[in-house]
Amino acid sequence: MKRIITLLTDFGTSDYFVAAMKGVILVRNPEVTLVDITHEIKPQDVRAGGFTLSCCYHDFPSGTIHLAVIDPGVGSERRAILVESHHYFFVGPDNGLFSFVFDRDSHACARHVTKSGYFQPHRSTTFHGRDVFAPVAACLSLGVPPEKFGALINDPVRLEVSDVQMSVDGAIHGSIVHIDHFGNCVTSFQWEKLKERLNGRRVRLQIGKTEITDLVPNYVVGSSTLPFLIIGSAGLIEISVRNGSAARLVGAAVGDRVVLVPG
Amino acid sequence: MKRIITLLTDFGTSDYFVAAMKGVILVRNPEVTLVDITHEIKPQDVRAGGFTLSCCYHDFPSGTIHLAVIDPGVGSERRAILVESHHYFFVGPDNGLFSFVFDRDSHACARHVTKSGYFQPHRSTTFHGRDVFAPVAACLSLGVPPEKFGALINDPVRLEVSDVQMSVDGAIHGSIVHIDHFGNCVTSFQWEKLKERLNGRRVRLQIGKTEITDLVPNYVVGSSTLPFLIIGSAGLIEISVRNGSAARLVGAAVGDRVVLVPG
Amino acid sequence: MKRIITLLTDFGTSDYFVAAMKGVILVRNPEVTLVDITHEIKPQDVRAGGFTLSCCYHDFPSGTIHLAVIDPGVGSERRAILVESHHYFFVGPDNGLFSFVFDRDSHACARHVTKSGYFQPHRSTTFHGRDVFAPVAACLSLGVPPEKFGALINDPVRLEVSDVQMSVDGAIHGSIVHIDHFGNCVTSFQWEKLKERLNGRRVRLQIGKTEITDLVPNYVVGSSTLPFLIIGSAGLIEISVRNGSAARLVGAAVGDRVVLVPG
């Protein structure tokens, strides 16, 4: 059966880990299409993995299975889960990795994956990506119905995914949620939601001692020496600089507080 | 339809960017074979991307679509183009990325991709890789004829791709065009063209204060402490050292001038 | 014919090298499934490449062709070989890269690949990955029988793969054979073999001036400040620390000696 399984992990690409998962999948379903999202999530950074997944899972065909393994609790009592949203499946550890999915799709439901008959016969305590999650994703791609893997649960671990607070003075408080490969600093401010609130007024964004007022339509008209704001490809406001790293320019890091002042 | 789309970008592999492009392609053509060339071109380095593409595009099956996105002008007025060479298609921004293709194939022609019906319904101003180029490449892989995407143009942006100048004294001037993963320094000198000119004479290559006279048939007979010359796999003369980084050894960087003195 | 070819090299992913190999394969067999194991083996580190391959080759479907190119001797007289084990094929240079395969499967046999009709028409002296090994793997994936590529040999290069020595005092001497992406230090001690010898006794592992006595069942119950021992996913004893890099914590490097004292 021609299905897609994507892979997102914190395994890096220098070890055999990702290949072992793919081998295990291909033994069960040689026809599957495998697509790497990334394997460079910072080790154990569940939130960062969830964020990156949330930016692209919906770009894949309906029915795609997203296999995500950032799993500091591997081998412990943390549950393995299978999440079904409107169009997609998600397989991975129950540690908040799919919080963004639940946030977007209120009908998404989770199952505790317990049917060990779908796992690898020999199960390590350090690599459930290979021994539990990959075989489950593979069986799912073969058409095994979700209910076969375990019962529904109503308490999957959920992290707070939104970081936007309104002050009485009208300021909007948020944070840097991601810094991308180019050094663009992605904020927690969703442009679509903010736009209504701004109602045509200009914005001013503060990060540390830096104040940014330019909101540009594309990189080319932006400055190559001063930071500017731009609506990024995930629909979030980003701090950028043309042909350079805004993170380096403004000295920003993930988690830094930002304040948006309309008017 | 079973077609190949290769991807070359400066996106890195730690974000969701490459996966988003692949998702968009697979939605349109689930049967396509996707092959990464590299995503580690230095940010905004159009010339480096064009060079790397030029070293391998011809190794792929006839009909392969090469999707290349190094796109500092995204969201501006720079054109999207579709290039047809004798055996291949190329999709990407019109900024010189395909200069090496035009240099090799004088019959290659370019179209300005304007038919927005092939693009993603919602188009960002920061990620045309996902919103414009990937869907165009996908539609092309489904058999949509090139002329459907837009009209022919005769002025695609072309960079100067050859850096070889002859002095009156017989010296040949060029530069380091690439430093590879191993530290080999790739020069702009094509061996096949040079060979005739040398007509059996020995060569001496100068880079900074270093002079290199050894041209070896393979790495094993080369020195592990002194730099030597070798004909690299792209047909260009390279500066190498056995089991080490020649770039570190001679202190070379991309753009450094080199002089070849025959005799 | 639907077959899998995996690729393991020291080429990195920033050049065109891996893509060129894949293009060459796809020209011959467009139906093949390509899976990267890793391309980040340290340049010329044949032993490290062999080790990584040994940790996952058996996770792939029977009939998989493992194409491995760590090839400091490219262009010299070193042989190209094709190894057949019980379930898998291996193609690469004869420099010890497949020592772990021979160690595991005493029936594995090797052929000297000499039939140049299977190679690329033009063969460089610096890139046999593209010009020799990739086309041979592709032809093999099309069903060309192994004996067509060359004669059996009984002297393929083999490295010593096991590093475990017993002292008269009962101590077991070994080394760090790999440090993974997370900083886990993989020792040469296979748990299954050691378990019998220990016969229920506790262990104490010495590395430099550090002594480690905790053998934990999973990361969660391990310390986040002191190193502990754990059975890794390759069945070897590893030195780890919870949510951190044990290599950094204990200052370990590949090749460091370790001593295991039972009792």
PDB file of N, CA, C and O in Angstrom, chain B residues 13-72:
ATOM      1  N   THR B  13      19.099  21.491   7.021  1.00  0.00           N
ATOM      2  CA  THR B  13      18.233  20.332   7.236  1.00  0.00           C
ATOM      3  C   THR B  13      17.670  20.315   8.655  1.00  0.00           C
ATOM      4  O   THR B  13      17.122  19.316   9.097  1.00  0.00           O
ATOM      5  N   SER B  14      17.786  21.445   9.357  1.00  0.00           N
ATOM      6  CA  SER B  14      17.288  21.457  10.730  1.00  0.00           C
ATOM      7  C   SER B  14      15.884  22.053  10.842  1.00  0.00           C
ATOM      8  O   SER B  14      15.263  21.956  11.901  1.00  0.00           O
ATOM      9  N   ASP B  15      15.379  22.664   9.790  1.00  0.00           N
ATOM     10  CA  ASP B  15      14.043  23.251   9.807  1.00  0.00           C
ATOM     11  C   ASP B  15      13.052  22.374   9.038  1.00  0.00           C
ATOM     12  O   ASP B  15      13.404  21.307   8.571  1.00  0.00           O
ATOM     13  N   TYR B  16      11.831  22.873   8.909  1.00  0.00           N
ATOM     14  CA  TYR B  16      10.792  22.121   8.199  1.00  0.00           C
ATOM     15  C   TYR B  16      10.758  22.466   6.721  1.00  0.00           C
ATOM     16  O   TYR B  16       9.905  21.954   5.989  1.00  0.00           O
ATOM     17  N   PHE B  17      11.659  23.290   6.254  1.00  0.00           N
ATOM     18  CA  PHE B  17      11.558  23.859   4.905  1.00  0.00           C
ATOM     19  C   PHE B  17      11.580  22.784   3.806  1.00  0.00           C
ATOM     20  O   PHE B  17      10.739  22.776   2.911  1.00  0.00           O
ATOM     21  N   VAL B  18      12.570  21.912   3.865  1.00  0.00           N
ATOM     22  CA  VAL B  18      12.700  20.900   2.816  1.00  0.00           C
ATOM     23  C   VAL B  18      11.502  19.942   2.858  1.00  0.00           C
ATOM     24  O   VAL B  18      10.927  19.591   1.819  1.00  0.00           O
ATOM     25  N   ALA B  19      11.102  19.558   4.051  1.00  0.00           N
ATOM     26  CA  ALA B  19       9.954  18.653   4.183  1.00  0.00           C
ATOM     27  C   ALA B  19       8.684  19.285   3.632  1.00  0.00           C
ATOM     28  O   ALA B  19       7.877  18.600   2.988  1.00  0.00           O
ATOM     29  N   ALA B  20       8.502  20.574   3.862  1.00  0.00           N
ATOM     30  CA  ALA B  20       7.301  21.243   3.342  1.00  0.00           C
ATOM     31  C   ALA B  20       7.272  21.174   1.821  1.00  0.00           C
ATOM     32  O   ALA B  20       6.228  20.901   1.218  1.00  0.00           O
ATOM     33  N   MET B  21       8.416  21.393   1.198  1.00  0.00           N
ATOM     34  CA  MET B  21       8.474  21.293  -0.262  1.00  0.00           C
ATOM     35  C   MET B  21       8.119  19.884  -0.727  1.00  0.00           C
ATOM     36  O   MET B  21       7.380  19.699  -1.691  1.00  0.00           O
ATOM     37  N   LYS B  22       8.653  18.890  -0.016  1.00  0.00           N
ATOM     38  CA  LYS B  22       8.383  17.500  -0.417  1.00  0.00           C
ATOM     39  C   LYS B  22       6.917  17.147  -0.217  1.00  0.00           C
ATOM     40  O   LYS B  22       6.318  16.458  -1.045  1.00  0.00           O
ATOM     41  N   GLY B  23       6.337  17.638   0.865  1.00  0.00           N
ATOM     42  CA  GLY B  23       4.914  17.386   1.107  1.00  0.00           C
ATOM     43  C   GLY B  23       4.065  17.951  -0.022  1.00  0.00           C
ATOM     44  O   GLY B  23       3.199  17.272  -0.579  1.00  0.00           O
ATOM     45  N   VAL B  24       4.346  19.194  -0.378  1.00  0.00           N
ATOM     46  CA  VAL B  24       3.608  19.869  -1.449  1.00  0.00           C
ATOM     47  C   VAL B  24       3.734  19.095  -2.770  1.00  0.00           C
ATOM     48  O   VAL B  24       2.763  18.959  -3.522  1.00  0.00           O
ATOM     49  N   ILE B  25       4.919  18.587  -3.036  1.00  0.00           N
ATOM     50  CA  ILE B  25       5.122  17.801  -4.266  1.00  0.00           C
ATOM     51  C   ILE B  25       4.316  16.501  -4.205  1.00  0.00           C
ATOM     52  O   ILE B  25       3.624  16.137  -5.152  1.00  0.00           O
ATOM     53  N   LEU B  26       4.394  15.812  -3.072  1.00  0.00           N
ATOM     54  CA  LEU B  26       3.735  14.496  -2.954  1.00  0.00           C
ATOM     55  C   LEU B  26       2.215  14.600  -2.975  1.00  0.00           C
ATOM     56  O   LEU B  26       1.540  13.659  -3.376  1.00  0.00           O
ATOM     57  N   VAL B  27       1.681  15.721  -2.538  1.00  0.00           N
ATOM     58  CA  VAL B  27       0.232  15.919  -2.642  1.00  0.00           C
ATOM     59  C   VAL B  27      -0.171  15.872  -4.119  1.00  0.00           C
ATOM     60  O   VAL B  27      -1.168  15.261  -4.483  1.00  0.00           O
ATOM     61  N   ARG B  28       0.641  16.497  -4.967  1.00  0.00           N
ATOM     62  CA  ARG B  28       0.325  16.550  -6.394  1.00  0.00           C
ATOM     63  C   ARG B  28       0.725  15.285  -7.127  1.00  0.00           C
ATOM     64  O   ARG B  28       0.028  14.825  -8.015  1.00  0.00           O
ATOM     65  N   ASN B  29       1.880  14.726  -6.783  1.00  0.00           N
ATOM     66  CA  ASN B  29       2.352  13.521  -7.467  1.00  0.00           C
ATOM     67  C   ASN B  29       2.952  12.529  -6.474  1.00  0.00           C
ATOM     68  O   ASN B  29       4.156  12.545  -6.221  1.00  0.00           O
ATOM     69  N   PRO B  30       2.118  11.650  -5.942  1.00  0.00           N
ATOM     70  CA  PRO B  30       2.607  10.702  -4.927  1.00  0.00           C
ATOM     71  C   PRO B  30       3.595   9.685  -5.490  1.00  0.00           C
ATOM     72  O   PRO B  30       4.266   9.000  -4.721  1.00  0.00           O
ATOM     73  N   GLU B  31       3.707   9.601  -6.807  1.00  0.00           N
ATOM     74  CA  GLU B  31       4.557   8.574  -7.424  1.00  0.00           C
ATOM     75  C   GLU B  31       5.970   9.056  -7.713  1.00  0.00           C
ATOM     76  O   GLU B  31       6.806   8.291  -8.184  1.00  0.00           O
ATOM     77  N   VAL B  32       6.219  10.328  -7.470  1.00  0.00           N
ATOM     78  CA  VAL B  32       7.517  10.895  -7.838  1.00  0.00           C
ATOM     79  C   VAL B  32       8.625  10.346  -6.937  1.00  0.00           C
ATOM     80  O   VAL B  32       8.377   9.972  -5.785  1.00  0.00           O
ATOM     81  N   THR B  33       9.836  10.262  -7.470  1.00  0.00           N
ATOM     82  CA  THR B  33      11.012   9.916  -6.659  1.00  0.00           C
ATOM     83  C   THR B  33      11.763  11.200  -6.326  1.00  0.00           C
ATOM     84  O   THR B  33      12.130  11.948  -7.226  1.00  0.00           O
ATOM     85  N   LEU B  34      11.952  11.440  -5.034  1.00  0.00           N
ATOM     86  CA  LEU B  34      12.622  12.659  -4.581  1.00  0.00           C
ATOM     87  C   LEU B  34      14.065  12.352  -4.195  1.00  0.00           C
ATOM     88  O   LEU B  34      14.314  11.396  -3.468  1.00  0.00           O
ATOM     89  N   VAL B  35      15.007  13.136  -4.676  1.00  0.00           N
ATOM     90  CA  VAL B  35      16.416  12.942  -4.330  1.00  0.00           C
ATOM     91  C   VAL B  35      17.009  14.285  -3.904  1.00  0.00           C
ATOM     92  O   VAL B  35      16.957  15.258  -4.656  1.00  0.00           O
ATOM     93  N   ASP B  36      17.544  14.336  -2.710  1.00  0.00           N
ATOM     94  CA  ASP B  36      18.231  15.536  -2.252  1.00  0.00           C
ATOM     95  C   ASP B  36      19.605  15.633  -2.902  1.00  0.00           C
ATOM     96  O   ASP B  36      20.364  14.655  -2.869  1.00  0.00           O
ATOM     97  N   ILE B  37      19.926  16.765  -3.473  1.00  0.00           N
ATOM     98  CA  ILE B  37      21.322  16.978  -3.874  1.00  0.00           C
ATOM     99  C   ILE B  37      22.052  17.487  -2.639  1.00  0.00           C
ATOM    100  O   ILE B  37      22.816  16.764  -2.043  1.00  0.00           O
ATOM    101  N   THR B  38      21.768  18.688  -2.229  1.00  0.00           N
ATOM    102  CA  THR B  38      22.254  19.147  -0.928  1.00  0.00           C
ATOM    103  C   THR B  38      21.372  20.306  -0.489  1.00  0.00           C
ATOM    104  O   THR B  38      20.739  20.960  -1.321  1.00  0.00           O
ATOM    105  N   HIS B  39      21.319  20.526   0.812  1.00  0.00           N
ATOM    106  CA  HIS B  39      20.617  21.687   1.353  1.00  0.00           C
ATOM    107  C   HIS B  39      21.583  22.558   2.145  1.00  0.00           C
ATOM    108  O   HIS B  39      21.180  23.425   2.896  1.00  0.00           O
ATOM    109  N   GLU B  40      22.870  22.309   1.953  1.00  0.00           N
ATOM    110  CA  GLU B  40      23.893  22.994   2.733  1.00  0.00           C
ATOM    111  C   GLU B  40      24.688  24.007   1.929  1.00  0.00           C
ATOM    112  O   GLU B  40      25.818  24.338   2.294  1.00  0.00           O
ATOM    113  N   ILE B  41      24.098  24.486   0.838  1.00  0.00           N
ATOM    114  CA  ILE B  41      24.738  25.608   0.151  1.00  0.00           C
ATOM    115  C   ILE B  41      24.739  26.776   1.137  1.00  0.00           C
ATOM    116  O   ILE B  41      23.797  26.959   1.901  1.00  0.00           O
ATOM    117  N   LYS B  42      25.814  27.535   1.161  1.00  0.00           N
ATOM    118  CA  LYS B  42      25.913  28.676   2.084  1.00  0.00           C
ATOM    119  C   LYS B  42      24.744  29.616   1.823  1.00  0.00           C
ATOM    120  O   LYS B  42      24.436  29.903   0.669  1.00  0.00           O
ATOM    121  N   PRO B  43      24.055  30.092   2.872  1.00  0.00           N
ATOM    122  CA  PRO B  43      22.886  30.946   2.652  1.00  0.00           C
ATOM    123  C   PRO B  43      23.129  32.039   1.606  1.00  0.00           C
ATOM    124  O   PRO B  43      24.142  32.746   1.664  1.00  0.00           O
ATOM    125  N   GLN B  44      22.190  32.110   0.662  1.00  0.00           N
ATOM    126  CA  GLN B  44      22.195  33.142  -0.398  1.00  0.00           C
ATOM    127  C   GLN B  44      23.328  32.998  -1.420  1.00  0.00           C
ATOM    128  O   GLN B  44      23.477  33.865  -2.283  1.00  0.00           O
ATOM    129  N   ASP B  45      24.098  31.922  -1.385  1.00  0.00           N
ATOM    130  CA  ASP B  45      25.236  31.802  -2.310  1.00  0.00           C
ATOM    131  C   ASP B  45      24.791  31.138  -3.610  1.00  0.00           C
ATOM    132  O   ASP B  45      24.979  29.934  -3.836  1.00  0.00           O
ATOM    133  N   VAL B  46      24.225  31.959  -4.475  1.00  0.00           N
ATOM    134  CA  VAL B  46      23.664  31.494  -5.742  1.00  0.00           C
ATOM    135  C   VAL B  46      24.715  30.795  -6.597  1.00  0.00           C
ATOM    136  O   VAL B  46      24.481  29.728  -7.168  1.00  0.00           O
ATOM    137  N   ARG B  47      25.886  31.382  -6.668  1.00  0.00           N
ATOM    138  CA  ARG B  47      26.946  30.809  -7.500  1.00  0.00           C
ATOM    139  C   ARG B  47      27.353  29.423  -7.007  1.00  0.00           C
ATOM    140  O   ARG B  47      27.494  28.483  -7.794  1.00  0.00           O
ATOM    141  N   ALA B  48      27.518  29.269  -5.693  1.00  0.00           N
ATOM    142  CA  ALA B  48      27.910  27.970  -5.136  1.00  0.00           C
ATOM    143  C   ALA B  48      26.828  26.919  -5.422  1.00  0.00           C
ATOM    144  O   ALA B  48      27.129  25.769  -5.740  1.00  0.00           O
ATOM    145  N   GLY B  49      25.569  27.322  -5.324  1.00  0.00           N
ATOM    146  CA  GLY B  49      24.487  26.391  -5.634  1.00  0.00           C
ATOM    147  C   GLY B  49      24.512  25.974  -7.090  1.00  0.00           C
ATOM    148  O   GLY B  49      24.377  24.790  -7.417  1.00  0.00           O
ATOM    149  N   GLY B  50      24.738  26.941  -7.957  1.00  0.00           N
ATOM    150  CA  GLY B  50      24.807  26.639  -9.387  1.00  0.00           C
ATOM    151  C   GLY B  50      25.969  25.712  -9.695  1.00  0.00           C
ATOM    152  O   GLY B  50      25.843  24.778 -10.498  1.00  0.00           O
ATOM    153  N   PHE B  51      27.099  25.937  -9.034  1.00  0.00           N
ATOM    154  CA  PHE B  51      28.265  25.084  -9.264  1.00  0.00           C
ATOM    155  C   PHE B  51      27.982  23.638  -8.844  1.00  0.00           C
ATOM    156  O   PHE B  51      28.247  22.693  -9.592  1.00  0.00           O
ATOM    157  N   THR B  52      27.443  23.462  -7.639  1.00  0.00           N
ATOM    158  CA  THR B  52      27.195  22.105  -7.151  1.00  0.00           C
ATOM    159  C   THR B  52      26.195  21.380  -8.058  1.00  0.00           C
ATOM    160  O   THR B  52      26.389  20.217  -8.417  1.00  0.00           O
ATOM    161  N   LEU B  53      25.160  22.090  -8.464  1.00  0.00           N
ATOM    162  CA  LEU B  53      24.186  21.499  -9.387  1.00  0.00           C
ATOM    163  C   LEU B  53      24.872  21.068 -10.681  1.00  0.00           C
ATOM    164  O   LEU B  53      24.611  19.981 -11.214  1.00  0.00           O
ATOM    165  N   SER B  54      25.779  21.909 -11.174  1.00  0.00           N
ATOM    166  CA  SER B  54      26.432  21.633 -12.459  1.00  0.00           C
ATOM    167  C   SER B  54      27.302  20.388 -12.422  1.00  0.00           C
ATOM    168  O   SER B  54      27.614  19.811 -13.455  1.00  0.00           O
ATOM    169  N   CYS B  55      27.700  19.972 -11.215  1.00  0.00           N
ATOM    170  CA  CYS B  55      28.591  18.817 -11.086  1.00  0.00           C
ATOM    171  C   CYS B  55      27.851  17.488 -11.128  1.00  0.00           C
ATOM    172  O   CYS B  55      28.483  16.437 -11.229  1.00  0.00           O
ATOM    173  N   CYS B  56      26.539  17.502 -11.013  1.00  0.00           N
ATOM    174  CA  CYS B  56      25.842  16.212 -10.949  1.00  0.00           C
ATOM    175  C   CYS B  56      24.518  16.143 -11.685  1.00  0.00           C
ATOM    176  O   CYS B  56      23.960  15.057 -11.800  1.00  0.00           O
ATOM    177  N   TYR B  57      24.006  17.240 -12.227  1.00  0.00           N
ATOM    178  CA  TYR B  57      22.662  17.146 -12.802  1.00  0.00           C
ATOM    179  C   TYR B  57      22.604  16.146 -13.947  1.00  0.00           C
ATOM    180  O   TYR B  57      21.596  15.456 -14.145  1.00  0.00           O
ATOM    181  N   HIS B  58      23.710  16.035 -14.678  1.00  0.00           N
ATOM    182  CA  HIS B  58      23.787  15.148 -15.846  1.00  0.00           C
ATOM    183  C   HIS B  58      23.966  13.683 -15.458  1.00  0.00           C
ATOM    184  O   HIS B  58      23.954  12.823 -16.329  1.00  0.00           O
ATOM    185  N   ASP B  59      24.148  13.397 -14.175  1.00  0.00           N
ATOM    186  CA  ASP B  59      24.240  11.993 -13.752  1.00  0.00           C
ATOM    187  C   ASP B  59      22.858  11.365 -13.581  1.00  0.00           C
ATOM    188  O   ASP B  59      22.755  10.160 -13.344  1.00  0.00           O
ATOM    189  N   PHE B  60      21.823  12.167 -13.657  1.00  0.00           N
ATOM    190  CA  PHE B  60      20.458  11.664 -13.434  1.00  0.00           C
ATOM    191  C   PHE B  60      19.812  11.229 -14.748  1.00  0.00           C
ATOM    192  O   PHE B  60      20.254  11.640 -15.826  1.00  0.00           O
ATOM    193  N   PRO B  61      18.768  10.417 -14.636  1.00  0.00           N
ATOM    194  CA  PRO B  61      18.080   9.967 -15.851  1.00  0.00           C
ATOM    195  C   PRO B  61      17.515  11.134 -16.650  1.00  0.00           C
ATOM    196  O   PRO B  61      17.125  12.161 -16.089  1.00  0.00           O
ATOM    197  N   SER B  62      17.467  10.965 -17.945  1.00  0.00           N
ATOM    198  CA  SER B  62      16.836  11.934 -18.838  1.00  0.00           C
ATOM    199  C   SER B  62      15.412  12.195 -18.350  1.00  0.00           C
ATOM    200  O   SER B  62      14.709  11.272 -17.968  1.00  0.00           O
ATOM    201  N   GLY B  63      15.024  13.436 -18.354  1.00  0.00           N
ATOM    202  CA  GLY B  63      13.675  13.782 -17.902  1.00  0.00           C
ATOM    203  C   GLY B  63      13.615  14.217 -16.451  1.00  0.00           C
ATOM    204  O   GLY B  63      12.574  14.692 -15.984  1.00  0.00           O
ATOM    205  N   THR B  64      14.726  14.081 -15.738  1.00  0.00           N
ATOM    206  CA  THR B  64      14.759  14.503 -14.333  1.00  0.00           C
ATOM    207  C   THR B  64      14.505  16.007 -14.220  1.00  0.00           C
ATOM    208  O   THR B  64      14.976  16.792 -15.044  1.00  0.00           O
ATOM    209  N   ILE B  65      13.759  16.363 -13.191  1.00  0.00           N
ATOM    210  CA  ILE B  65      13.458  17.772 -12.905  1.00  0.00           C
ATOM    211  C   ILE B  65      14.316  18.212 -11.726  1.00  0.00           C
ATOM    212  O   ILE B  65      14.230  17.636 -10.644  1.00  0.00           O
ATOM    213  N   HIS B  66      15.138  19.209 -11.945  1.00  0.00           N
ATOM    214  CA  HIS B  66      16.004  19.710 -10.887  1.00  0.00           C
ATOM    215  C   HIS B  66      15.390  20.981 -10.299  1.00  0.00           C
ATOM    216  O   HIS B  66      15.295  21.998 -10.977  1.00  0.00           O
ATOM    217  N   LEU B  67      15.002  20.877  -9.059  1.00  0.00           N
ATOM    218  CA  LEU B  67      14.349  21.976  -8.340  1.00  0.00           C
ATOM    219  C   LEU B  67      15.412  22.608  -7.446  1.00  0.00           C
ATOM    220  O   LEU B  67      15.932  21.948  -6.542  1.00  0.00           O
ATOM    221  N   ALA B  68      15.758  23.849  -7.729  1.00  0.00           N
ATOM    222  CA  ALA B  68      16.863  24.492  -7.007  1.00  0.00           C
ATOM    223  C   ALA B  68      16.393  25.818  -6.452  1.00  0.00           C
ATOM    224  O   ALA B  68      15.860  26.657  -7.185  1.00  0.00           O
ATOM    225  N   VAL B  69      16.540  25.997  -5.150  1.00  0.00           N
ATOM    226  CA  VAL B  69      16.017  27.209  -4.521  1.00  0.00           C
ATOM    227  C   VAL B  69      17.066  27.847  -3.620  1.00  0.00           C
ATOM    228  O   VAL B  69      17.260  27.444  -2.471  1.00  0.00           O
ATOM    229  N   ILE B  70      17.774  28.793  -4.187  1.00  0.00           N
ATOM    230  CA  ILE B  70      18.619  29.698  -3.403  1.00  0.00           C
ATOM    231  C   ILE B  70      18.116  31.052  -3.851  1.00  0.00           C
ATOM    232  O   ILE B  70      18.309  31.451  -4.989  1.00  0.00           O
ATOM    233  N   ASP B  71      17.427  31.706  -2.979  1.00  0.00           N
ATOM    234  CA  ASP B  71      16.446  32.695  -3.425  1.00  0.00           C
ATOM    235  C   ASP B  71      16.406  33.934  -2.529  1.00  0.00           C
ATOM    236  O   ASP B  71      15.389  34.250  -1.918  1.00  0.00           O
ATOM    237  N   PRO B  72      17.536  34.676  -2.488  1.00  0.00           N
ATOM    238  CA  PRO B  72      17.523  35.882  -1.647  1.00  0.00           C
ATOM    239  C   PRO B  72      16.468  36.900  -2.085  1.00  0.00           C
ATOM    240  O   PRO B  72      16.063  37.729  -1.284  1.00  0.00           O
TER     241      PRO B  72
END
